[in-house]
PDB file of C-alpha atoms in Angstrom:
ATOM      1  CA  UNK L   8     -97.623 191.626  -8.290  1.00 78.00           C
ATOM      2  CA  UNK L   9    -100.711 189.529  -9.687  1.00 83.00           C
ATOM      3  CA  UNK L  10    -103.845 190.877  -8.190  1.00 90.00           C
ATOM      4  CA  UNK L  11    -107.577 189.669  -8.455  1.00 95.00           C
ATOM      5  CA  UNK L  12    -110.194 191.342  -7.219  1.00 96.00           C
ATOM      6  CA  UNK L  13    -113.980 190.111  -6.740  1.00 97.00           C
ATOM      7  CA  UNK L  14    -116.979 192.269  -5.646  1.00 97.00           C
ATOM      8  CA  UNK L  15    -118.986 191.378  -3.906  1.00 97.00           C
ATOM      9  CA  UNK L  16    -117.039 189.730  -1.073  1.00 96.00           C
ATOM     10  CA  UNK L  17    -120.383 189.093   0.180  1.00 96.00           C
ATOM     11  CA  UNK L  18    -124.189 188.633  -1.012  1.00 93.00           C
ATOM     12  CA  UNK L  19    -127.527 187.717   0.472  1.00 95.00           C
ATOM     13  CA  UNK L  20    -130.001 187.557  -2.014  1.00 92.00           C
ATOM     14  CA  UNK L  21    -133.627 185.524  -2.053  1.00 94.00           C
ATOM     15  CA  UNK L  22    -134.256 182.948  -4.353  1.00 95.00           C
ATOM     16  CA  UNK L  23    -135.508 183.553  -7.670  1.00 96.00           C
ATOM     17  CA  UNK L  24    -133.161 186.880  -8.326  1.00 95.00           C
ATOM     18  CA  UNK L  25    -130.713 186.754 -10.839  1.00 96.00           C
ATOM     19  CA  UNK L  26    -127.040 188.596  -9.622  1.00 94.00           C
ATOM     20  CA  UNK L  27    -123.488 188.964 -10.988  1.00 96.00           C
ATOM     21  CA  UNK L  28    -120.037 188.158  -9.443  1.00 97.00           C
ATOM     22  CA  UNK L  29    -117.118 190.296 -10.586  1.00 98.00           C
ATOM     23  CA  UNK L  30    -113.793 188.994 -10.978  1.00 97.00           C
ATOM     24  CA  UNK L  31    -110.895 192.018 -12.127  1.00 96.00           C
ATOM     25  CA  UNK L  32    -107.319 191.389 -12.295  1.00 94.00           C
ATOM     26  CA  UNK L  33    -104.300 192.868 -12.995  1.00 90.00           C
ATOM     27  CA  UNK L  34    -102.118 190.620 -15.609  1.00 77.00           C
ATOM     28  CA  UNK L  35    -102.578 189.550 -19.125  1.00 76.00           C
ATOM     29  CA  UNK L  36    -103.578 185.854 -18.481  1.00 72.00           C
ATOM     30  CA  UNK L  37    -106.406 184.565 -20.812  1.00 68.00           C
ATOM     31  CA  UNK L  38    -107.015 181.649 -18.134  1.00 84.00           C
ATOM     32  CA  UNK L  39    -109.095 182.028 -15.596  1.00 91.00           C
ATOM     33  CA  UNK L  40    -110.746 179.884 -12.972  1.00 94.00           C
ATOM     34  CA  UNK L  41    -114.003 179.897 -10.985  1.00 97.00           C
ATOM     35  CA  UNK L  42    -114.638 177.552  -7.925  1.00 98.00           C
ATOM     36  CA  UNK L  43    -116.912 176.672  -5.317  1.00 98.00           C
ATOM     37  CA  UNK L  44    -115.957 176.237  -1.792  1.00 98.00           C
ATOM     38  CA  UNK L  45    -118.708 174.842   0.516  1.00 97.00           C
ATOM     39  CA  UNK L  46    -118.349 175.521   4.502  1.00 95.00           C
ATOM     40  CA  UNK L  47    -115.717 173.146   5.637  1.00 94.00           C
ATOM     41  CA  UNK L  48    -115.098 171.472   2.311  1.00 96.00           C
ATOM     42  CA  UNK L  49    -112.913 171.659  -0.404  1.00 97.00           C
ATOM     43  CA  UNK L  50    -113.047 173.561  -3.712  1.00 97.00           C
ATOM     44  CA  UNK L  51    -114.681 172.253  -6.543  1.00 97.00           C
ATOM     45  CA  UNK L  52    -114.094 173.007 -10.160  1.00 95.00           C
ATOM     46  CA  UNK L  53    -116.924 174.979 -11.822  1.00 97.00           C
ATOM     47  CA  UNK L  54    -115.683 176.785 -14.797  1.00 95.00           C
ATOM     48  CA  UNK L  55    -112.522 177.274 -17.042  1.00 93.00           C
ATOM     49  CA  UNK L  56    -112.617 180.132 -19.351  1.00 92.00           C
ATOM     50  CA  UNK L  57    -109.437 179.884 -21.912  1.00 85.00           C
ATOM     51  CA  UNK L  58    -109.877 183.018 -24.415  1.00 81.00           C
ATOM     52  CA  UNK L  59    -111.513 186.410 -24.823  1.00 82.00           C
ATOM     53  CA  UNK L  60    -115.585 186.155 -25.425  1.00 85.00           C
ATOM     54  CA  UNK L  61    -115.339 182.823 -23.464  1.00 89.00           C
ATOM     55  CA  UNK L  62    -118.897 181.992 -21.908  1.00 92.00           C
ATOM     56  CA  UNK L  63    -119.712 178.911 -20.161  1.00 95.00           C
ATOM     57  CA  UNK L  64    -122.828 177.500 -18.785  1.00 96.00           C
ATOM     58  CA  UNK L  65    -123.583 174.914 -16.323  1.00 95.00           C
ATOM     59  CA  UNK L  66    -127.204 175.178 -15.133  1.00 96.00           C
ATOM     60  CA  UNK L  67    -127.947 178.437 -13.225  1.00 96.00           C
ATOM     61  CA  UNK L  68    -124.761 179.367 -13.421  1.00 97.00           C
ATOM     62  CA  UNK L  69    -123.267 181.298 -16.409  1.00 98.00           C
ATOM     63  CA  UNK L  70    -119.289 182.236 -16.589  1.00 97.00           C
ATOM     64  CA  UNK L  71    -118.114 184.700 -19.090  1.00 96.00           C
ATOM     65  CA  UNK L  72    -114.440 186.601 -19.577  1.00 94.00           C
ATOM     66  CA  UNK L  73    -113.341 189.390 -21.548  1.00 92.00           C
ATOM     67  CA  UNK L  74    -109.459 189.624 -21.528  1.00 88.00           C
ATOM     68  CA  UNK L  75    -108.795 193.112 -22.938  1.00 90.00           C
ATOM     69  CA  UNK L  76    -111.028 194.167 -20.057  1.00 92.00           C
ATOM     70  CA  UNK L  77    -109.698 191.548 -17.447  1.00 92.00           C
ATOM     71  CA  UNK L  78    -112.846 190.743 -15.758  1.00 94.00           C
ATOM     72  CA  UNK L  79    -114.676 187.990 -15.699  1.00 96.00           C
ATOM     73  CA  UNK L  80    -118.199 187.721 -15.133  1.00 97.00           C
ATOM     74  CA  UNK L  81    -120.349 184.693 -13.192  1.00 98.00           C
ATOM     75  CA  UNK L  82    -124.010 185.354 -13.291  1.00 97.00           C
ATOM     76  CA  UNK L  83    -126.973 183.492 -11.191  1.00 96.00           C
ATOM     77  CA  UNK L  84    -130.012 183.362 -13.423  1.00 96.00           C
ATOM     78  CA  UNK L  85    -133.012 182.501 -10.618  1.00 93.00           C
ATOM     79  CA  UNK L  86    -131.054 181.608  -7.125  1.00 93.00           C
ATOM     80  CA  UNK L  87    -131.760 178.590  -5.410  1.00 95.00           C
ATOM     81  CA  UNK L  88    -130.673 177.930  -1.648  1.00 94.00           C
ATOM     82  CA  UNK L  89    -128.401 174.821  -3.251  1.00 95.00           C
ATOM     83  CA  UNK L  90    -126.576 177.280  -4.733  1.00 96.00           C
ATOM     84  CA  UNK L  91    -125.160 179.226  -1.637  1.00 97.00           C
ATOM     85  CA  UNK L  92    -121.471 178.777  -0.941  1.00 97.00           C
ATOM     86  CA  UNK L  93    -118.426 181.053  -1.253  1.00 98.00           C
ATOM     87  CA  UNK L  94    -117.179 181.457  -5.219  1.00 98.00           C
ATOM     88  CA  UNK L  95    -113.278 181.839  -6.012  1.00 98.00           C
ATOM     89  CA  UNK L  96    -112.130 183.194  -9.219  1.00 97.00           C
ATOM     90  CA  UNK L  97    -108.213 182.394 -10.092  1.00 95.00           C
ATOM     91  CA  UNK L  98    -106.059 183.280 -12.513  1.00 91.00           C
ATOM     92  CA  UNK L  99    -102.408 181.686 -13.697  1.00 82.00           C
ATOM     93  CA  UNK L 100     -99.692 183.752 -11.774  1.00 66.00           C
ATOM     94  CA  UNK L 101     -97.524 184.851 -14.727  1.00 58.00           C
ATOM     95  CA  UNK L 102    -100.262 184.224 -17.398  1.00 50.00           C
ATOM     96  CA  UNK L 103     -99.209 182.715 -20.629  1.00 47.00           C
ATOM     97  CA  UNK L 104     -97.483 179.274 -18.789  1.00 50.00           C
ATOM     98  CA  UNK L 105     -96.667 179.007 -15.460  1.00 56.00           C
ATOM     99  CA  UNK L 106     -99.215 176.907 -13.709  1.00 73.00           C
ATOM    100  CA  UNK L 107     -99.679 178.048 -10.168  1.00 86.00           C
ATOM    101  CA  UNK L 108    -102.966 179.871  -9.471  1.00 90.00           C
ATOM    102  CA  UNK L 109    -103.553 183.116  -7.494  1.00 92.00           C
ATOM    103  CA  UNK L 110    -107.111 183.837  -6.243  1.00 95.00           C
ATOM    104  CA  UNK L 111    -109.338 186.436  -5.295  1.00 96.00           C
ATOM    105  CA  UNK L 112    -110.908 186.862  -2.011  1.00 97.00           C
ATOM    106  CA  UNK L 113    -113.912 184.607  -2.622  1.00 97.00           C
ATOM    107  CA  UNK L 114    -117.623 185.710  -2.945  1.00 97.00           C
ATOM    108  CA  UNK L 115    -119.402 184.318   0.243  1.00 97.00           C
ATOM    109  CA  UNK L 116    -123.023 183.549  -1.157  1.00 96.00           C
ATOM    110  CA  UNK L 117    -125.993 183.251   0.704  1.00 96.00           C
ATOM    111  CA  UNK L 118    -129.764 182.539  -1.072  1.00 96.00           C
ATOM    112  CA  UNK L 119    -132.542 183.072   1.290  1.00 93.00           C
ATOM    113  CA  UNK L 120    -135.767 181.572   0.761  1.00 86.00           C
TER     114      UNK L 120
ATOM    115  CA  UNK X   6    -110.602 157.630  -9.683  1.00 66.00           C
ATOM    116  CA  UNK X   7    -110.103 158.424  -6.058  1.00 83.00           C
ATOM    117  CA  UNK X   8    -109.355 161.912  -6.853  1.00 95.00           C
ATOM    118  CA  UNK X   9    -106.662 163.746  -4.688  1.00 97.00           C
ATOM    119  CA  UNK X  10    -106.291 162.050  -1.632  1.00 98.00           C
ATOM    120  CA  UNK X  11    -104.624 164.010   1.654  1.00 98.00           C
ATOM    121  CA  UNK X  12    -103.736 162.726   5.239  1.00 97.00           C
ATOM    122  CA  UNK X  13    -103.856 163.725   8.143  1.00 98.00           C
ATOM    123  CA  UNK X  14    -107.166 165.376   7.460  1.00 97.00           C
ATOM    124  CA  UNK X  15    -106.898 166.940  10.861  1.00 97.00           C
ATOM    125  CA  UNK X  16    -104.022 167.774  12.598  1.00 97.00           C
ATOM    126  CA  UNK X  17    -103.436 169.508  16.117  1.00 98.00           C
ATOM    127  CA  UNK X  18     -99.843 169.981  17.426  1.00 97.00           C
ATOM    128  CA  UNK X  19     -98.117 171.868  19.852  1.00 97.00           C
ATOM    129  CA  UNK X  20     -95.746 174.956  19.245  1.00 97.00           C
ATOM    130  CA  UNK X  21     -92.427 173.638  18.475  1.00 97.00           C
ATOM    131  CA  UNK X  22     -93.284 170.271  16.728  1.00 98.00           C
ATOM    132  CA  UNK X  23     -92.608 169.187  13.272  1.00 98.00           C
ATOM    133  CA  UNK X  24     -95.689 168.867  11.017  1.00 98.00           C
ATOM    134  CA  UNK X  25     -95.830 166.397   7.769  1.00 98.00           C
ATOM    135  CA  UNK X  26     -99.020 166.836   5.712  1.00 98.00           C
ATOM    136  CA  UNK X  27     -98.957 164.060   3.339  1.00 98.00           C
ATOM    137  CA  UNK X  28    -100.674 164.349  -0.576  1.00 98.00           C
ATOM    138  CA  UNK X  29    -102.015 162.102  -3.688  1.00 98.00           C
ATOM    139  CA  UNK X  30    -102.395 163.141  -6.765  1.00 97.00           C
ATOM    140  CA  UNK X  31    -104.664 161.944  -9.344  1.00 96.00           C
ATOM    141  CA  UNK X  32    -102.787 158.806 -11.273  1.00 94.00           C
ATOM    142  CA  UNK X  33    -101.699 160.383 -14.309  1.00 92.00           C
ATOM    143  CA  UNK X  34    -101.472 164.273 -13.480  1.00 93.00           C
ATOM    144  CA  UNK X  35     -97.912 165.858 -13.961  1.00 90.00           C
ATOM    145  CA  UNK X  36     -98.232 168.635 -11.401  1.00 92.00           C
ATOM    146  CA  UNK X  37     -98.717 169.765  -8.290  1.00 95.00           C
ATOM    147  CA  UNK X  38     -99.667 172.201  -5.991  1.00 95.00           C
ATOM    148  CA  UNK X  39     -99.695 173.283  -2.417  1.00 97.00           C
ATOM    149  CA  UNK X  40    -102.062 175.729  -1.145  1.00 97.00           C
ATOM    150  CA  UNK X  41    -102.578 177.673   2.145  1.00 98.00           C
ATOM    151  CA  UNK X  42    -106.023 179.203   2.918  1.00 98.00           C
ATOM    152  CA  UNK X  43    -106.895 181.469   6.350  1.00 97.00           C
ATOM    153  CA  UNK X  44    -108.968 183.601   6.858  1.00 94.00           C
ATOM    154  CA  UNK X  45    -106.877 186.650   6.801  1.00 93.00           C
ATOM    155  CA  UNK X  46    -104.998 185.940   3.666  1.00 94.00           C
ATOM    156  CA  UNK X  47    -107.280 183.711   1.853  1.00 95.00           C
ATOM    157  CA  UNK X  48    -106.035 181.070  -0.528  1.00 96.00           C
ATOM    158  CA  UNK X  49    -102.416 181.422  -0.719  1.00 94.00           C
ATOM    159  CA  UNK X  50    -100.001 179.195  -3.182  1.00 94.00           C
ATOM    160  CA  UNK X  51     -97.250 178.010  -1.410  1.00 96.00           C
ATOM    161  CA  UNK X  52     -95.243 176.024  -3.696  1.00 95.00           C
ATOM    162  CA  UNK X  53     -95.651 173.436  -6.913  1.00 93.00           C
ATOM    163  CA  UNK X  54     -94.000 171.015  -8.883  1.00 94.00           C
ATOM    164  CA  UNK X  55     -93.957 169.794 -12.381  1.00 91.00           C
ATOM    165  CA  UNK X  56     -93.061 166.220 -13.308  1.00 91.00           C
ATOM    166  CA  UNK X  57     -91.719 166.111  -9.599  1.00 93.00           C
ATOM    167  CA  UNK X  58     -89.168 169.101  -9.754  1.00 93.00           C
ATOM    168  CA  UNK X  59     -90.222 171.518  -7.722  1.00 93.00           C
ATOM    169  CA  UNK X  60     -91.047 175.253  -9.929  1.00 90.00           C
ATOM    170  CA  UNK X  61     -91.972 177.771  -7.798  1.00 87.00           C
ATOM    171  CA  UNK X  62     -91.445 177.602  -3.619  1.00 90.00           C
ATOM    172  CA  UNK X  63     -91.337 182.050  -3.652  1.00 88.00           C
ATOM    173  CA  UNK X  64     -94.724 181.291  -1.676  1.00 90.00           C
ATOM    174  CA  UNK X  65     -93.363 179.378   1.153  1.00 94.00           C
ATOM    175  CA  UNK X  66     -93.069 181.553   3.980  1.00 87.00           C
ATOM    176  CA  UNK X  67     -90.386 180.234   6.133  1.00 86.00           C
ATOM    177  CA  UNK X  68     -87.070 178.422   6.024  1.00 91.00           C
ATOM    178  CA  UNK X  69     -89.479 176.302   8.583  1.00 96.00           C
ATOM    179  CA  UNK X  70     -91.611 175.131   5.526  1.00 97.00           C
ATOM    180  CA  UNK X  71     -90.231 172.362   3.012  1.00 97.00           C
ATOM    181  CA  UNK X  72     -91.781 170.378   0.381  1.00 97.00           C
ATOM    182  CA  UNK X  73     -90.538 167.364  -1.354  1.00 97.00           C
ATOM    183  CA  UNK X  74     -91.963 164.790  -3.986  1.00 97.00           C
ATOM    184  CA  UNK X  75     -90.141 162.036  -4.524  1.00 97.00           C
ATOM    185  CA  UNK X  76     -92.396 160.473  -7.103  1.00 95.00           C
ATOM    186  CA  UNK X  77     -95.429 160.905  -8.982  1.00 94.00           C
ATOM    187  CA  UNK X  78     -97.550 159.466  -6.576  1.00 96.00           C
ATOM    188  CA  UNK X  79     -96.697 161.212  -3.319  1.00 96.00           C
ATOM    189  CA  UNK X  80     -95.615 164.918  -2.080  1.00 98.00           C
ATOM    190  CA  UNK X  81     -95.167 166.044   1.819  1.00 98.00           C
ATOM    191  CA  UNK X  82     -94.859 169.680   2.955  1.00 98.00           C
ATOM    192  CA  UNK X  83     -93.262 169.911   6.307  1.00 98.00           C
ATOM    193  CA  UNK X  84     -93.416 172.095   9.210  1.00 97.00           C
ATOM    194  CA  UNK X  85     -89.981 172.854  10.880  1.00 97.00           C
ATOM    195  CA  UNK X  86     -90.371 174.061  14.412  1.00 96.00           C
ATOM    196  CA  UNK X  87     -94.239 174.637  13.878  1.00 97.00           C
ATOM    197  CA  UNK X  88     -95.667 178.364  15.320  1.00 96.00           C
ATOM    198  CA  UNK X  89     -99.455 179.050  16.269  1.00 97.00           C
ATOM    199  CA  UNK X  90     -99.116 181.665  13.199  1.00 96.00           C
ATOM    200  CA  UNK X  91     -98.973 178.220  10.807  1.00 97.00           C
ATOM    201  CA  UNK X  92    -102.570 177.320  11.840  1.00 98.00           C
ATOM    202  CA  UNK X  93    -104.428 177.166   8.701  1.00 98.00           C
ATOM    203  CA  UNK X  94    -106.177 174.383   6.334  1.00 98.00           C
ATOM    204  CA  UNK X  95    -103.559 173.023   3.899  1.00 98.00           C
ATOM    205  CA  UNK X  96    -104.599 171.983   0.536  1.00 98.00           C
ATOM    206  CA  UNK X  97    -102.879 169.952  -2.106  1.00 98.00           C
ATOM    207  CA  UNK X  98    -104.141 170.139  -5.608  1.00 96.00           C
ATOM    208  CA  UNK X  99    -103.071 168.047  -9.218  1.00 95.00           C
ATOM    209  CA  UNK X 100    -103.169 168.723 -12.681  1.00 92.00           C
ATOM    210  CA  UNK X 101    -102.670 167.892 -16.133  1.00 88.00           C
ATOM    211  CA  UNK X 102    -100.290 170.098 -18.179  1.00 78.00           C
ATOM    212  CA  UNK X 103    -101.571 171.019 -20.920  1.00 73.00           C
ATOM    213  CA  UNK X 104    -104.618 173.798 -22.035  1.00 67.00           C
ATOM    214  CA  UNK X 105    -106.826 173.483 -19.724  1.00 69.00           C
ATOM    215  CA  UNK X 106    -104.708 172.949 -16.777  1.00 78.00           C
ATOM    216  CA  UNK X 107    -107.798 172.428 -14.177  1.00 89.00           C
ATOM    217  CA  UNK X 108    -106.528 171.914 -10.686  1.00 93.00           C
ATOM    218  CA  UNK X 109    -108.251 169.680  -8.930  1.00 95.00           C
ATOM    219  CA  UNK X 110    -108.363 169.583  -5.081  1.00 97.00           C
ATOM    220  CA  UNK X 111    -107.700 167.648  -2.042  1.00 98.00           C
ATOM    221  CA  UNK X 112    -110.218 167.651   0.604  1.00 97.00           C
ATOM    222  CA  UNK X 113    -107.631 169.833   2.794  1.00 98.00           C
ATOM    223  CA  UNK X 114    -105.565 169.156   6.480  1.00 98.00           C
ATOM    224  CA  UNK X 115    -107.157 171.261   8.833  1.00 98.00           C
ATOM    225  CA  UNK X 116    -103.730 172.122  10.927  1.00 98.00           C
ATOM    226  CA  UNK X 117    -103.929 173.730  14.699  1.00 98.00           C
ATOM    227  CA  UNK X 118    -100.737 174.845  16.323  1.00 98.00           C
ATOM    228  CA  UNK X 119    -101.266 175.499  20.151  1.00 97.00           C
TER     229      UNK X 119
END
């Protein structure tokens, strides 16, 4: 059975700090998935990461993945309250082709001024 | 583009009575997918089809759950005597095959079974 895994399920932090998301799981899928889920609201796509040594940026917000490790990595470089929401990672179920997505537990984010 | 559109957005039922959540993809995507999320068990895949054939349903809980798409344009999932247990917020999501495969999601159905 696919399993992902993300630590920490939950985070306070004050603005300005930088912090890390982890994202483990268990197959050999080289496609992974972060989202953002604001309260009430639907997820939004934030990152797709589709080989080893992938590394994305989108403003404060870096992804990363390293597949012979299976962990993916999104980092927070100087927090901003905007920026507080719960973060999914996913990966493809089988890996290598079928399409539907299996996710961890979510990172529920919270930047405090 | 509209995005994925979903109706009802909220739904609240009583124990016993069928449930149709009703999905759009985006024009021009190939698949899609129905998700589950509650609190307990998170974001849970339910079922998903690719150029309308259905792919995968080993998510669906219950003989009480079924899922059609007739065309590319439209998918329902019904709920088949609906249970209090089924409360949850039911998301449909579309994609392109291909390498990047992003799903993109509905804004949800927020389902309540008294």
């Amino acid at each position: 059975e696919l399993k992902v895994e993300q630590n920490p399920l939950f985070l306070s932090m004050q603005e300005g700090k930088n912090y890390t998301i982890y994202c483990n799981y268990s197959t050999t899928s080289d496609r992974l998935y972060w989202y953002r889920q604001d309260p009430g609201k639907s997820l939004e796509s934030l990152f797709v990461l589709l080989s080893n040594g992938a590394v994305k940026q989108e403003g404060r917000l870096m992804a990363s993945l390293d597949t012979k490790a299976r962990l993916s990595t999104l980092h927070i470089t100087a927090a901003v309250h905007d920026l507080s929401a719960t973060y999914f990672c996913a990966v493809d179920r089988e890996g290598g082709g079928a399409d539907g997505l299996t996710f961890g537990k979510g990172t529920h984010l919270i930047i405090q001024p | 583009d509209a995005g994925v559109i979903q109706s009802p957005r909220h739904e609240v039922t009583e124990m016993g009575q069928e449930v149709t959540l009703r999905c759009k993809p985006i024009s021009g995507h190939n698949s899609l997918f129905w998700y589950r999320q509650t609190m307990m068990r998170g974001l849970e895949l339910l079922i998903y089809f690719n150029n309308n054939v259905p792919i995968d349903d080993s998510g669906m809980p219950e003989d009480r759950f079924s899922a059609k798409m007739p065309n590319a344009s439209f998918s329902t999932l019904k709920i088949q005597p609906s249970e209090p247990r089924d409360s949850a917020v039911y998301f449909c999501a579309s994609s392109l095959r291909g390498v990047r495969k992003t799903q993109y999601f509905g804004p949800g159905t927020r389902l309540l079974v008294l």
